[in-house]
C-alpha angles and dihedrals in degrees: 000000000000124000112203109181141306126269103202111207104215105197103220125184088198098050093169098052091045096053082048091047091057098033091053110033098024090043080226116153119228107241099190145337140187132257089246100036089245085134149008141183131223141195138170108169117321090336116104128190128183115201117194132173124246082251109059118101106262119135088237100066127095128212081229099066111135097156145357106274121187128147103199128068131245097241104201109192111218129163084215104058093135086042090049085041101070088043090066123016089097101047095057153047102264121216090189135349116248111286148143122276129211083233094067100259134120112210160112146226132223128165113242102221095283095063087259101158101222114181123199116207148162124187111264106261094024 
């Protein structure tokens, strides 16, 4: 068995602003939605994200959905993350500025709209 990549599901109350969140300031496309904007589907890439709202009829939601909760981070890989970072940094609530880390990576977080943490990193000397 062959595992490709990971299509993380990010659940969002407010569908439209976060397709505009990651179109205008992630420079993502939007792939696909649904009439209702129940769903949508994202890409930049070779990164895919599917954005769905706490309505829609999938067997993980709960009726008591108030926010999106999620205690890990999206770790996007880019050779350009300086490069990504200036893009950014100014377009979005950021969680820590690019650096160097002890574990051998270059990168920084921001929160898309929802409070989601991405982090955008390359291997140092790559």
């Amino acid at each position: 068995m062959e595992l490709i990549a990971p299509i993380p599901a990010l659940t969002t109350p407010s569908m439209k602003e976060t397709v505009d969140f990651y179109v205008s300031v992630l420079e993502f496309t939007c792939n696909a939605h649904d009439d209702q904007w129940r769903f949508a589907s994202i890409h930049k890439d070779d990164v895919t994200l599917e954005l769905v709202h706490p309505q829609a009829p999938l067997p993980y939601h709960s009726e008591l959905f108030t926010e999106p909760v999620f205690t890990g981070a999206i770790c996007i890989h880019t050779e350009q993350v300086d490069e990504f970072w200036e893009k950014v940094k100014d377009k979005a609530e950021v969680c820590f500025p690019v650096q160097d880390f002890d574990y051998g990576m270059r990168e920084f977080g921001i929160y898309d709209n929802n409070g989601y943490l991405l982090q955008f990193c390359r291997p140092i000397g790559a």
